[in-house]
Each structure stands twice: as structure tokens, then as C-alpha cells.
Amino acid sequence: MTDSWWKKSVVYQIYPRSFADSDGDGMGDLRGIIDHLDHLAELGADVLWLSPVYPSPQDDNGYDISDYQDIEPLFGDLATFDELLAGAHERGMKIIMDLVVNHSSDEHPWFLESRSSTDNPKRDWYWWRPARPGMQPGTPGAEPTNWGSVFGGSAWQFDEKTGEYYLHLFSAKQPDLNWENPEVRQAVYAMMRWWLDRGVDGFRMDVINMISKDVSLPDGRLNAGSAYADGSAAFIGGPRLHEFLQEMHREVFEGRDGLLTVGEMPGVTVDEAILHTDPDRREVDMVFQFDHVWVDRGPDPWRLVPLQLTQLKAILGRWQAGLAEAGWNSLYWNNHDQPRVVSRYGDDSPAHRAASAKMLGTVLHLHRGTPYVYQGEELGMTNYPFGGIDEFRDIEALGQYRQAVELEGRTPEEVLTVLRARGRDNARTPMQWDDSPNGGFSTGTPWLPVNPNHREINAHAQRADPDSVFHYYRRLIELRKTEPAVAGGDFTMLLPDDERLYAFTRRLGGTELLVIGNFSGVEAHAAIDGWDGAELLLTNLDEPRTHLTLAPWQAVVYRRAV
Ligand code: GLC
């Protein structure tokens, strides 16, 4: 297992709605992905992760699934899916699916049955509870617990028909499945085997550390000023999580080779991640942790906190050290839930956008772990210039806005300031293929507007320019294939107290790499000895004129023999 193929791989995430629209309905689709497979192969992606493509009411853009074994008609059909899979495989790329089984859609037949009566055989497939003792069902405060949902409002929905509530940690159209029920687990495993038999190469598991709940469902802690409590102590890394993941491994993955599994785990600790990813324990290959994307989040959710580089280094350094012996890290700046990293931790002004995008890519990809590239990151795509709340489409942004402004007395402007900087729709504006009116994404009206900067930032222009972010990412990915220390080397953080420079070494056998990224708009010198005359493997700007003095947003990778 020490030589697992995915340690040398780079994963590219596709958000199908926003990738490429082949039929002019304004919504990306599978045919659009097929049309652009060469872009991904040229970049050097080894694995494609598809955000959900299953039939769905699209309440949360497909993370609300109403049929786990088919394709959403907006995106295509199973025959087109098979064609996509074959096209990827022909180019040496694997495909992993998004597995969303903490919850289903409320329109899934399982839930329709469950909701139909208290004695339906599937009643117990979801979390149904009566009103709080002594309270009138359906009235404010009668919810079974005080938990808030991630998307705003209570985590409980009252259902007139049977007079009980069901739990939904996300939207009311995403009822939580009850993993305590063995029939639920077997149904999920059977579905997973069906996709693997079809040829898919693994799964990215949505909020998988929330599937095991403390069945006593205790009330959560109520923070000052918030309308609902944080119940996460009862469902993040719950009592049976390891057991469920090991059972899933036995039932689904045992005896199958060449697969990749990655569990999305908000709030996971390093110690838990070691247990989840230690290959001997047979749970998952790697997890997505969130500490490094929560670093610019303060105690008050509606105040922006600027990035403090020393904190970011402390966090990622802790994850590197923690998973050095057993387990493995995933590495990401971006995905469909995060703002664009060049706008967040870099500088998206025209003068520094390309340099800072390349610097961020360098620092990430040179850590020990498997890097994930989110569509458009390889072009240095930026946040969108959102105006008012009516320009947002994301259920999270809309729900949180409503709760903050209507229930918690926040001003629209303070909430909008944070949503513009951090909102998920920043990641979801269409992929920028060329400089034509809709950026080459669609001939129709895109479901979310294309960023006006597609005239300068687009794949067509960047593929023709050897100095582009695209070609830099391509070289970065190539370096993983040609220099074994990138995938296999150990990791040592340097300069932990420097607020501008992110510096570390990687060492494998007789080779050592020095990586430095300047996270600032001013020149900065790295006081690191012993690298005179080392070979410069990669830089995003001209070679530093003075040894280890980096220009604004510069990144360098040196190699020496030791
Ligand atoms: C995960 C997904 C996110 C989704 C949520 C509920 O965090 O990445 O997009 O809204 O789970 O499924």
C-alpha cells in the first residue's frame, strides 16, 4: 500500500452544471465534458471527480439525489455517461463519482415511502421524531432539538401528514438517512457496487463524517446572537463512523483494485484522520479536512478575517506532520463550496493575478499529499463581482442571508460583504473557455452569469500562451511524474514565524527540494542556508536576481543532492 497509485496522481474536479453546455440550455452536461476531455488530458489530470450527475430536483445543485442509479436528464443519460467513462479511460484518466448518502432528496422514493405513514417499512430509514414534550407540534420551538441547519433555519421539518418532524442537516429537501438501520446501509452498498461494476474508479464521499449520529440527539450549544444551536457535537465523527466506513470497505471495496476513495469531513481532527486513512484500518484513502479553509473565519460568521499566513502554515504543517507515518493527505484550495483561491489568499488584480495563482498552485502541489484542482483553477479564475442578494443562486447563501437578516438583525450590507468574498457561487460561475460572449460555455443563457473577465481569462488564450497559468499548472503536474520527491518525499516546514514567506523542504533519499512562496505584494528574502548553487526546477517569474530574494507573489522550487 505504500506505493498506492493515487499518491502520484492529481485529481481534477468537474462541477458539471458549470463546465460546458453542449445543447444550449444554459446548463453544463455530460456531452460538454466529453467535448473537453482533451483539455484535461493535456493538463495532465489523472482522475476526474464529477460532482453529482444523478437525477435530482436540484435544490442543492444535485447534492439532493432522487435516484442514485441514473443520470439527471439535464446532464444526459447512462449511455452518454458510459461514453464519458470510456473517453476518460482511453486517455488514461479515471473517474470518481460523488457519493451523497448522508441524505437523499425528499423526492427519492425511499423518502416518499418513509413519509407516507408511521408504520411504513421505510419509516426508520430517516430520522423521524415527535415534537418536544409538552409542546404543540409544528409551533416555533417545538422542534425535537434546537439544531440549526447548515443552510439556515431549523434542522427539523414538521410533516403535517404524520405529525412528526424529520431531520435535515442541510435543506428541508435533503432529509438525513438513518445509518443505524442496516437496510439503509445495504441499499447504499449495493448502489455503490453497481457503479463500480459499471467501471467507475471510486468515490468522493459527501459529508461522510456526519452519517453516524448520537441517537439520543442532544440539544446543541447556542451561540450568542444566533437563532439556532450548533448540534455538530452529536453528528460530526459520531460513535459508529469508523464501524460504518469499515463495513462499507468490506462490502464494497474489498477485492477491487485501482480505486480511489476520499471522504469529505468538515471538522475532522488530525487524530481522527489518521484513523480514517491508515491503510491497515481499511476505511478511506484520504479525507478532505477544512482547517486551512476556515483559517480566515472568525468567531463572528459575518465579519471577514484576513488571512494570517503563520496560522495557515501552522495548520497545514500540523496536517503534514500528523499524517507523515500513517495515512495520507488530500491537498486543495478550491472546490465548488469555496471562493476562488486567487481572490482569497492571492491577489486577483491584473498586476498579480497570474503570478499569485501560480504561486498558490506551487505551494499546494509541493506539499505531501494528493492535489485536487477545481475547474478553472488551472486558469487562475477569480471570484465574481456579485452585487445584491438577487444575483446569488446558492441555497446556502440565500438561506444564511435570510436567517442573518430576518432573524438575527444583521444588515444586508454586512452579510453581502461576506457572501461576495466567501459565497459558494464564486466557484460556480461557468468555466471560461474563450472570449466569446458566454465564454464558450453555452450558446444559450447560462444558469449563472459568466465572469466578465473571461475576455482576458480563458482556456483558449492560455493554451496558446506558454507563460499562462494553464501551462504552469501543466508543468507543476508533470513535475510530480518526473521528480519522485514531489509525491514521496518527507516534509519539513521552515520559517514558521514569517508572515510573508511560505517555505518548506521535501526530501527523498539523496534528493532534497526547497519550496518557497511569497504570499505578499512586496519583495521578501528567505534566510535559509545551504542552497547556493542549487538547481532551480521551477519558478513563476524570472529567476530571482539575488539568491532567495523573492519578488511579490513569486514561487521557487530548488533541488539539490544531499
Ligand atoms: C457537501 C457538498 C456541498 C453540499 C453539502 C450537502 O459539503 O460539498 O456542496 O451542499 O455537502 O450535500
Coordinates of C-alpha atoms and ligand atoms in Angstrom, one line a residue:
M1 CA 0.0 0.0 0.0
T2 CA 3.0 2.4 0.4
D3 CA 3.1 2.6 -3.4
S4 CA -0.6 3.5 -3.9
W5 CA -1.1 4.9 -7.4
W6 CA -3.1 7.9 -6.1
K7 CA -0.1 9.2 -4.2
K8 CA 1.4 10.1 -7.6
S9 CA -1.9 11.4 -9.0
V10 CA -3.6 14.7 -9.4
V11 CA -7.4 14.9 -9.3
Y12 CA -9.5 17.4 -11.3
Q13 CA -12.9 18.3 -10.0
I14 CA -15.7 19.0 -12.5
Y15 CA -18.9 20.7 -11.4
P16 CA -21.0 19.5 -14.4
R17 CA -23.6 22.3 -14.3
S18 CA -20.9 24.9 -14.9
F19 CA -18.3 23.1 -17.0
A20 CA -19.6 23.0 -20.6
D21 CA -23.1 23.2 -22.1
S22 CA -23.3 21.2 -25.4
D23 CA -27.0 21.7 -26.1
G24 CA -27.6 25.4 -25.4
D25 CA -29.9 25.1 -22.4
G26 CA -27.6 27.2 -20.2
M27 CA -26.6 24.2 -18.1
G28 CA -23.5 22.2 -18.5
D29 CA -23.9 18.5 -19.4
L30 CA -22.0 15.2 -19.9
R31 CA -21.6 15.8 -23.6
G32 CA -19.9 19.1 -22.8
I33 CA -17.4 17.2 -20.6
I34 CA -16.7 14.7 -23.4
D35 CA -16.0 17.6 -25.8
H36 CA -13.3 18.9 -23.4
L37 CA -11.6 15.7 -22.3
D38 CA -8.5 16.7 -24.3
H39 CA -8.1 19.9 -22.2
L40 CA -8.0 17.7 -19.1
A41 CA -5.6 15.2 -20.6
E42 CA -3.3 18.0 -21.8
L43 CA -3.3 19.4 -18.3
G44 CA -2.2 16.0 -17.0
A45 CA -5.1 15.1 -14.7
D46 CA -5.1 11.5 -13.6
V47 CA -8.5 11.4 -12.1
L48 CA -11.7 13.3 -12.7
W49 CA -14.1 13.8 -9.9
L50 CA -17.7 14.5 -11.0
S51 CA -19.9 16.5 -8.7
P52 CA -23.3 14.8 -8.6
V53 CA -24.8 13.9 -12.0
Y54 CA -27.8 11.8 -10.8
P55 CA -31.5 12.7 -11.1
S56 CA -32.2 15.5 -8.7
P57 CA -34.7 18.3 -8.1
Q58 CA -31.5 20.5 -8.0
D59 CA -32.4 22.1 -4.7
D60 CA -28.7 22.0 -3.8
N61 CA -27.5 21.6 -7.4
G62 CA -27.6 17.8 -7.4
Y63 CA -26.4 17.2 -3.8
D64 CA -30.1 16.2 -3.3
I65 CA -30.4 12.9 -5.2
S66 CA -33.8 11.4 -6.1
D67 CA -32.4 8.3 -7.9
Y68 CA -28.9 7.0 -7.2
Q69 CA -28.7 4.8 -10.3
D70 CA -29.4 7.0 -13.2
I71 CA -28.3 10.3 -14.8
E72 CA -30.0 13.6 -14.4
P73 CA -31.8 14.3 -17.8
L74 CA -30.4 17.9 -17.8
F75 CA -27.0 16.3 -18.0
G76 CA -27.6 13.4 -20.3
D77 CA -28.3 9.7 -19.8
L78 CA -26.5 6.5 -18.8
A79 CA -25.3 5.8 -22.4
T80 CA -23.6 9.2 -22.5
F81 CA -22.2 8.5 -19.1
D82 CA -20.6 5.3 -20.4
E83 CA -19.2 7.2 -23.3
L84 CA -17.7 9.7 -21.0
L85 CA -16.2 7.0 -18.9
A86 CA -14.7 5.3 -21.9
G87 CA -13.4 8.5 -23.3
A88 CA -11.6 9.3 -20.0
H89 CA -10.2 5.8 -19.7
E90 CA -8.9 5.9 -23.3
R91 CA -6.9 9.0 -22.3
G92 CA -5.6 7.3 -19.1
M93 CA -7.9 9.2 -16.8
K94 CA -10.1 7.6 -14.1
I95 CA -13.5 8.9 -13.0
I96 CA -14.7 9.0 -9.4
M97 CA -18.3 9.8 -8.5
D98 CA -19.8 12.0 -5.8
L99 CA -21.4 9.8 -3.2
V100 CA -24.1 11.7 -1.3
V101 CA -25.5 9.3 1.2
N102 CA -25.7 11.3 4.4
H103 CA -29.0 12.4 3.0
S104 CA -31.2 11.8 -0.1
S105 CA -33.7 14.1 -1.8
D106 CA -37.1 14.4 -0.2
E107 CA -38.3 13.3 -3.7
H108 CA -36.4 10.0 -3.5
P109 CA -38.8 7.0 -3.5
W110 CA -37.3 5.9 -0.2
F111 CA -38.3 9.1 1.5
L112 CA -41.7 9.2 -0.2
E113 CA -42.4 5.8 1.4
S114 CA -40.9 6.8 4.7
R115 CA -43.0 9.9 4.9
S116 CA -46.3 8.1 3.9
S117 CA -47.1 6.7 7.4
T118 CA -45.6 5.9 10.8
D119 CA -45.7 2.2 10.1
N120 CA -44.3 2.2 6.6
P121 CA -41.4 -0.3 6.5
K122 CA -39.1 2.5 5.4
R123 CA -40.2 4.9 8.2
D124 CA -37.0 4.2 10.1
W125 CA -34.8 4.9 7.0
Y126 CA -34.8 8.5 8.0
W127 CA -34.8 10.4 11.4
W128 CA -38.4 11.0 12.5
R129 CA -39.1 12.4 15.9
P130 CA -42.1 13.8 17.7
A131 CA -42.3 17.4 18.9
R132 CA -40.5 18.4 22.1
P133 CA -42.5 17.0 25.1
G134 CA -45.3 19.4 26.2
M135 CA -45.1 21.5 23.0
Q136 CA -47.7 21.8 20.3
P137 CA -46.2 20.1 17.2
G138 CA -45.4 22.5 14.4
T139 CA -45.1 25.6 16.6
P140 CA -41.9 27.6 17.0
G141 CA -39.6 26.0 19.5
A142 CA -41.4 22.6 19.4
E143 CA -38.6 21.1 17.1
P144 CA -37.1 17.9 18.6
T145 CA -33.8 19.6 19.1
N146 CA -32.5 23.2 18.9
W147 CA -30.2 22.5 16.0
G148 CA -29.8 24.8 13.1
S149 CA -29.4 23.5 9.5
V150 CA -26.2 24.4 7.6
F151 CA -28.4 26.3 5.1
G152 CA -30.2 28.4 7.7
G153 CA -33.3 27.7 9.8
S154 CA -34.1 24.7 11.9
A155 CA -32.6 21.3 11.1
W156 CA -36.1 19.8 11.6
Q157 CA -39.1 19.9 9.2
F158 CA -42.5 19.4 10.6
D159 CA -44.6 17.0 8.4
E160 CA -48.4 17.5 8.8
K161 CA -49.3 14.1 7.4
T162 CA -47.9 12.1 10.4
G163 CA -47.5 15.0 12.9
E164 CA -43.8 14.3 13.3
Y165 CA -40.5 16.0 12.3
Y166 CA -37.7 14.8 10.1
L167 CA -34.1 15.7 10.4
H168 CA -32.3 17.6 7.7
L169 CA -28.8 18.9 8.5
F170 CA -28.9 20.7 5.1
S171 CA -32.0 21.8 3.3
A172 CA -35.5 20.6 4.1
K173 CA -35.3 18.8 0.7
Q174 CA -32.3 16.8 1.9
P175 CA -33.6 14.5 4.7
D176 CA -30.8 12.7 6.6
L177 CA -30.7 8.9 6.0
N178 CA -30.7 6.8 9.2
W179 CA -27.4 4.8 9.0
E180 CA -28.4 3.0 12.2
N181 CA -30.8 0.9 10.0
P182 CA -28.8 -1.9 8.4
E183 CA -31.2 -2.0 5.4
V184 CA -30.2 1.6 4.6
R185 CA -26.5 0.7 4.7
Q186 CA -27.0 -2.4 2.5
A187 CA -29.0 -0.4 -0.1
V188 CA -26.2 2.2 -0.2
Y189 CA -23.5 -0.5 -0.6
A190 CA -25.5 -2.3 -3.4
M191 CA -25.7 1.0 -5.3
M192 CA -22.0 1.7 -4.9
R193 CA -21.2 -1.8 -6.2
W194 CA -23.4 -1.1 -9.2
W195 CA -21.4 1.9 -10.2
L196 CA -18.1 0.1 -9.7
D197 CA -19.4 -2.7 -11.9
R198 CA -20.2 -0.1 -14.5
G199 CA -16.5 0.9 -14.5
V200 CA -16.2 3.9 -12.2
D201 CA -13.0 4.2 -10.3
G202 CA -14.1 5.3 -6.8
F203 CA -16.0 7.8 -4.8
R204 CA -15.7 11.2 -3.2
M205 CA -17.9 10.8 -0.2
D206 CA -20.0 13.9 0.7
V207 CA -20.1 14.9 4.4
I208 CA -19.4 11.3 5.2
N209 CA -18.3 12.1 8.8
M210 CA -21.9 13.1 9.5
I211 CA -23.5 9.7 8.8
S212 CA -23.3 8.4 12.4
K213 CA -25.4 10.4 14.9
D214 CA -25.6 10.2 18.7
V215 CA -29.0 8.6 18.7
S216 CA -30.1 10.5 21.8
L217 CA -30.0 13.6 19.7
P218 CA -28.9 16.0 22.4
D219 CA -29.5 19.8 22.2
G220 CA -26.5 21.8 21.0
R221 CA -24.8 24.9 22.2
L222 CA -26.5 28.1 21.4
N223 CA -24.1 30.9 20.5
A224 CA -24.9 34.5 21.4
G225 CA -26.8 36.2 18.7
S226 CA -27.7 33.1 16.7
A227 CA -31.3 31.8 16.2
Y228 CA -30.4 28.1 16.3
A229 CA -27.8 26.0 18.0
D230 CA -24.7 24.2 16.7
G231 CA -25.6 20.5 17.1
S232 CA -22.4 19.2 15.4
A233 CA -21.0 17.5 18.6
A234 CA -23.8 14.9 18.1
F235 CA -23.1 14.1 14.4
I236 CA -19.5 15.1 13.4
G237 CA -17.4 11.9 13.7
G238 CA -20.3 10.2 15.5
P239 CA -20.0 7.0 17.6
R240 CA -20.3 4.5 14.8
L241 CA -18.5 6.3 12.0
H242 CA -15.4 4.1 11.9
E243 CA -17.5 1.0 12.1
F244 CA -19.7 2.1 9.2
L245 CA -16.7 3.0 7.0
Q246 CA -15.0 -0.3 7.7
E247 CA -18.2 -2.1 6.9
M248 CA -18.5 -0.1 3.7
H249 CA -15.0 -1.1 2.8
R250 CA -15.7 -4.8 3.3
E251 CA -18.9 -4.8 1.5
V252 CA -18.0 -2.6 -1.4
F253 CA -14.2 -2.2 -2.0
E254 CA -12.7 -5.5 -0.7
G255 CA -11.0 -7.4 -3.6
R256 CA -11.3 -4.5 -6.1
D257 CA -8.1 -2.7 -7.2
G258 CA -7.2 0.7 -8.7
L259 CA -9.9 2.6 -6.8
L260 CA -9.7 5.9 -5.0
T261 CA -11.9 6.9 -2.0
V262 CA -11.9 10.3 -0.4
G263 CA -14.2 11.3 2.4
E264 CA -15.3 14.9 2.8
M265 CA -15.1 15.5 6.6
P266 CA -15.8 19.0 7.9
G267 CA -14.4 19.4 11.4
V268 CA -12.3 16.2 11.3
T269 CA -9.2 16.3 13.6
V270 CA -5.8 15.1 12.6
D271 CA -6.0 12.2 15.1
E272 CA -9.3 11.1 13.6
A273 CA -7.9 11.5 10.1
I274 CA -5.0 9.2 10.9
L275 CA -7.5 6.5 11.9
H276 CA -9.6 7.1 8.8
T277 CA -6.7 6.9 6.3
D278 CA -4.4 4.4 7.9
P279 CA -4.5 1.7 5.1
D280 CA -4.4 -1.1 7.7
R281 CA -7.7 0.0 9.1
R282 CA -9.5 -0.1 5.7
E283 CA -11.7 2.9 5.8
V284 CA -10.9 5.5 3.1
D285 CA -7.7 6.5 1.2
M286 CA -7.8 10.2 2.2
V287 CA -10.1 12.8 3.7
F288 CA -10.9 16.4 2.9
Q289 CA -10.2 18.4 6.1
F290 CA -11.3 22.0 6.4
D291 CA -9.0 23.7 8.9
H292 CA -7.0 25.5 6.2
V293 CA -10.1 27.0 4.5
W294 CA -11.6 28.0 7.9
V295 CA -8.5 30.0 8.8
D296 CA -10.0 33.3 7.6
R297 CA -13.2 32.7 9.5
G298 CA -13.6 34.4 12.9
P299 CA -15.9 33.8 15.8
D300 CA -18.5 36.1 14.1
P301 CA -19.6 34.5 10.8
W302 CA -20.5 37.9 9.3
R303 CA -17.1 39.6 9.8
L304 CA -14.2 38.9 7.3
V305 CA -10.9 38.0 8.9
P306 CA -7.9 38.5 6.7
L307 CA -5.5 35.5 6.1
Q308 CA -2.7 35.3 8.6
L309 CA 0.0 33.3 6.9
T310 CA 1.6 32.0 10.1
Q311 CA -1.7 30.4 11.0
L312 CA -2.2 28.8 7.6
K313 CA 1.3 27.3 7.9
A314 CA 0.7 26.1 11.4
I315 CA -2.5 24.3 10.3
L316 CA -1.1 22.7 7.1
G317 CA 2.2 21.9 8.9
R318 CA 0.2 20.1 11.6
W319 CA -1.6 18.1 9.0
Q320 CA 1.6 17.3 7.2
A321 CA 3.3 16.1 10.4
G322 CA 0.2 14.2 11.6
L323 CA -0.1 12.1 8.5
A324 CA 3.6 11.6 7.9
E325 CA 3.7 8.0 9.1
A326 CA 0.3 6.5 8.6
G327 CA -2.4 7.8 6.4
W328 CA -2.3 10.4 3.6
N329 CA -3.4 14.0 2.9
S330 CA -5.6 15.4 0.3
L331 CA -4.5 18.9 -0.8
Y332 CA -6.9 21.5 -2.0
W333 CA -7.5 25.3 -2.1
N334 CA -10.7 25.2 -4.2
N335 CA -13.8 23.2 -4.8
H336 CA -17.4 24.0 -5.5
D337 CA -18.0 25.2 -1.9
Q338 CA -15.1 27.6 -1.6
P339 CA -14.4 31.0 -3.1
R340 CA -11.7 31.2 -5.8
V341 CA -8.3 31.0 -4.1
V342 CA -6.6 33.6 -6.2
S343 CA -9.2 36.1 -4.9
R344 CA -8.9 34.8 -1.3
Y345 CA -5.3 34.0 -0.5
G346 CA -3.7 35.6 -3.6
D347 CA -4.2 38.9 -5.4
D348 CA -6.6 38.9 -8.3
S349 CA -5.7 42.4 -9.5
P350 CA -4.4 42.3 -13.1
A351 CA -0.8 43.0 -12.0
H352 CA -0.5 40.0 -9.7
R353 CA -3.3 37.6 -10.6
A354 CA -1.4 35.2 -12.8
A355 CA 1.7 35.2 -10.6
S356 CA -0.2 34.7 -7.4
A357 CA -2.3 31.9 -8.9
K358 CA 0.9 30.1 -9.9
M359 CA 2.5 30.7 -6.5
L360 CA -0.6 29.2 -4.8
G361 CA -0.5 26.2 -7.1
T362 CA 3.2 25.6 -6.4
V363 CA 2.9 25.7 -2.7
L364 CA -0.1 23.4 -2.7
H365 CA 1.1 20.8 -5.2
L366 CA 4.5 20.6 -3.5
H367 CA 3.1 19.5 -0.1
R368 CA 3.0 15.8 0.6
G369 CA -0.4 14.5 -0.5
T370 CA -2.7 14.2 -3.5
P371 CA -3.6 17.6 -5.0
Y372 CA -7.1 18.5 -6.3
V373 CA -7.6 21.1 -9.0
Y374 CA -11.0 22.6 -9.2
Q375 CA -12.3 23.6 -12.7
G376 CA -10.9 27.0 -13.7
E377 CA -8.2 27.0 -11.0
E378 CA -5.8 26.0 -13.8
L379 CA -6.7 29.3 -15.5
G380 CA -6.5 31.4 -12.3
M381 CA -10.2 32.1 -12.4
T382 CA -11.4 34.7 -9.9
N383 CA -14.4 35.5 -7.7
Y384 CA -17.4 37.0 -9.5
P385 CA -18.3 40.7 -8.9
F386 CA -21.6 39.9 -7.2
G387 CA -24.0 42.8 -6.5
G388 CA -27.2 42.3 -4.5
I389 CA -28.6 39.1 -3.0
D390 CA -30.8 38.6 -6.1
E391 CA -27.6 37.7 -8.0
F392 CA -26.9 34.7 -5.9
R393 CA -28.4 31.3 -6.7
D394 CA -26.8 29.1 -4.0
I395 CA -29.2 27.7 -1.4
E396 CA -26.6 28.2 1.3
A397 CA -26.1 31.9 0.5
L398 CA -29.9 32.6 0.3
G399 CA -30.7 30.6 3.4
Q400 CA -28.0 32.1 5.6
Y401 CA -28.8 35.6 4.3
R402 CA -32.5 35.1 5.3
Q403 CA -31.6 33.8 8.8
A404 CA -29.0 36.6 9.4
V405 CA -31.1 39.5 8.2
E406 CA -34.6 38.4 9.2
L407 CA -33.9 36.6 12.5
E408 CA -30.6 37.8 13.7
G409 CA -30.8 41.5 13.0
R410 CA -27.8 41.7 10.6
T411 CA -27.7 44.4 8.0
P412 CA -27.9 43.3 4.4
E413 CA -24.7 45.0 3.6
E414 CA -22.6 43.2 6.3
V415 CA -24.0 39.9 5.2
L416 CA -23.4 40.6 1.5
T417 CA -19.8 41.7 2.1
V418 CA -19.1 38.2 3.4
L419 CA -21.1 36.4 0.8
R420 CA -19.3 38.3 -2.0
A421 CA -15.9 37.2 -0.6
R422 CA -16.8 33.7 0.5
G423 CA -20.0 32.6 -1.1
R424 CA -20.1 29.3 -3.0
D425 CA -21.4 30.8 -6.2
N426 CA -18.0 32.3 -6.8
A427 CA -16.8 28.8 -7.7
R428 CA -19.9 28.0 -9.7
T429 CA -19.9 30.7 -12.4
P430 CA -19.3 29.0 -15.7
M431 CA -15.9 27.7 -16.9
Q432 CA -14.2 30.3 -19.1
W433 CA -13.3 28.5 -22.4
D434 CA -12.8 31.5 -24.7
D435 CA -13.5 35.2 -25.1
S436 CA -16.9 34.9 -26.9
P437 CA -20.0 36.4 -25.2
N438 CA -20.7 33.4 -22.8
G439 CA -17.1 32.5 -22.6
G440 CA -17.7 29.5 -24.8
F441 CA -19.6 27.8 -22.0
S442 CA -23.0 27.9 -23.7
T443 CA -24.8 29.3 -26.7
G444 CA -27.9 29.9 -24.5
T445 CA -28.3 31.9 -21.3
P446 CA -26.0 30.5 -18.6
W447 CA -27.8 29.5 -15.4
L448 CA -25.3 31.7 -13.5
P449 CA -23.5 34.6 -15.4
V450 CA -20.1 34.1 -16.8
N451 CA -17.5 36.3 -15.1
P452 CA -16.9 39.4 -17.3
N453 CA -13.2 38.8 -17.0
H454 CA -13.5 35.8 -19.4
R455 CA -12.3 38.1 -22.1
E456 CA -8.9 38.1 -20.6
I457 CA -9.0 34.9 -18.6
N458 CA -9.9 31.9 -20.7
A459 CA -8.7 28.4 -21.7
H460 CA -8.3 29.2 -25.4
A461 CA -5.9 32.2 -24.8
Q462 CA -4.0 30.3 -22.1
R463 CA -3.4 27.2 -24.1
A464 CA -1.7 29.4 -26.8
D465 CA 0.5 31.2 -24.2
P466 CA 3.4 29.2 -22.8
D467 CA 3.6 31.6 -19.8
S468 CA 0.0 31.1 -18.8
V469 CA -1.4 29.8 -15.6
F470 CA -2.6 26.7 -17.6
H471 CA 0.9 25.8 -18.8
Y472 CA 2.4 26.5 -15.4
Y473 CA -0.1 24.0 -13.8
R474 CA 0.7 21.6 -16.6
R475 CA 4.4 21.8 -15.7
L476 CA 3.6 21.5 -12.0
I477 CA 1.6 18.3 -12.5
E478 CA 4.4 17.0 -14.8
L479 CA 6.9 17.6 -12.0
R480 CA 5.1 15.1 -9.8
K481 CA 5.7 12.5 -12.5
T482 CA 9.3 13.3 -13.1
E483 CA 10.7 14.1 -9.6
P484 CA 9.9 11.3 -7.1
A485 CA 10.4 13.6 -4.1
V486 CA 7.3 15.5 -5.0
A487 CA 5.0 12.6 -4.3
G488 CA 7.2 10.6 -2.0
G489 CA 9.4 13.0 0.0
D490 CA 9.0 13.8 3.6
F491 CA 8.0 17.3 4.6
T492 CA 9.8 19.9 6.9
M493 CA 8.3 23.3 7.5
L494 CA 10.7 26.3 7.6
L495 CA 10.3 29.9 8.7
P496 CA 7.1 29.3 10.7
D497 CA 7.0 32.8 12.0
D498 CA 7.4 34.6 8.7
E499 CA 4.2 36.4 7.7
R500 CA 5.1 36.7 4.0
L501 CA 7.0 33.6 3.0
Y502 CA 5.7 30.0 3.0
A503 CA 8.8 27.8 2.9
F504 CA 9.4 24.1 3.3
T505 CA 11.7 21.2 2.2
R506 CA 10.9 17.8 0.8
R507 CA 13.4 15.0 1.0
L508 CA 13.5 11.6 -0.6
G509 CA 16.7 9.5 -0.5
G510 CA 19.5 11.7 -1.8
T511 CA 17.3 14.4 -3.2
E512 CA 16.0 17.5 -1.4
L513 CA 13.6 20.1 -2.7
L514 CA 13.2 23.7 -1.3
V515 CA 9.9 25.3 -2.0
I516 CA 9.2 29.0 -1.2
G517 CA 6.1 31.0 -2.0
N518 CA 5.9 34.8 -1.4
F519 CA 2.3 35.4 -0.1
S520 CA 2.7 39.2 -0.3
G521 CA 3.0 42.1 -2.7
V522 CA 6.4 43.1 -1.5
E523 CA 9.8 41.6 -2.1
A524 CA 11.0 39.2 0.7
H525 CA 14.2 37.5 1.5
A526 CA 14.3 33.9 2.8
A527 CA 17.1 33.4 5.4
I528 CA 17.8 29.8 4.6
D529 CA 21.3 28.5 4.3
G530 CA 22.9 25.9 2.2
W531 CA 21.1 26.3 -1.1
D532 CA 23.8 28.2 -3.0
G533 CA 24.2 26.8 -6.5
A534 CA 21.1 24.5 -6.2
E535 CA 19.2 23.8 -9.4
L536 CA 16.1 26.0 -10.0
L537 CA 13.5 23.5 -11.0
L538 CA 10.5 25.8 -11.3
T539 CA 9.6 29.4 -10.8
N540 CA 6.6 31.5 -11.8
L541 CA 8.7 34.7 -12.6
D542 CA 12.2 35.2 -13.7
E543 CA 15.0 33.7 -11.7
P544 CA 15.5 35.7 -8.5
R545 CA 18.3 38.2 -9.1
T546 CA 19.5 37.9 -5.5
H547 CA 19.7 34.5 -4.0
L548 CA 16.4 33.5 -2.2
T549 CA 15.0 37.0 -2.5
L550 CA 11.6 36.6 -4.0
A551 CA 9.6 39.2 -6.0
P552 CA 6.0 39.8 -5.0
W553 CA 4.0 36.6 -5.3
Q554 CA 7.0 34.7 -6.6
A555 CA 7.4 30.9 -6.0
V556 CA 10.6 28.9 -6.4
V557 CA 11.4 25.2 -6.3
Y558 CA 15.1 24.3 -5.9
R559 CA 16.6 20.9 -6.0
R560 CA 19.9 19.7 -4.5
A561 CA 21.6 16.4 -3.8
V562 CA 22.2 15.6 -0.1
Ligands
GLC1 C1 -21.1 18.9 0.9 C2 -21.1 19.4 -0.5 C3 -21.9 20.7 -0.6 C4 -23.3 20.3 -0.3 C5 -23.4 19.6 1.1 C6 -24.7 18.9 1.3 O1 -20.5 19.8 1.8 O2 -19.8 19.6 -1.0 O3 -21.9 21.2 -1.9 O4 -24.1 21.4 -0.2 O5 -22.4 18.6 1.3 O6 -24.7 17.8 0.4

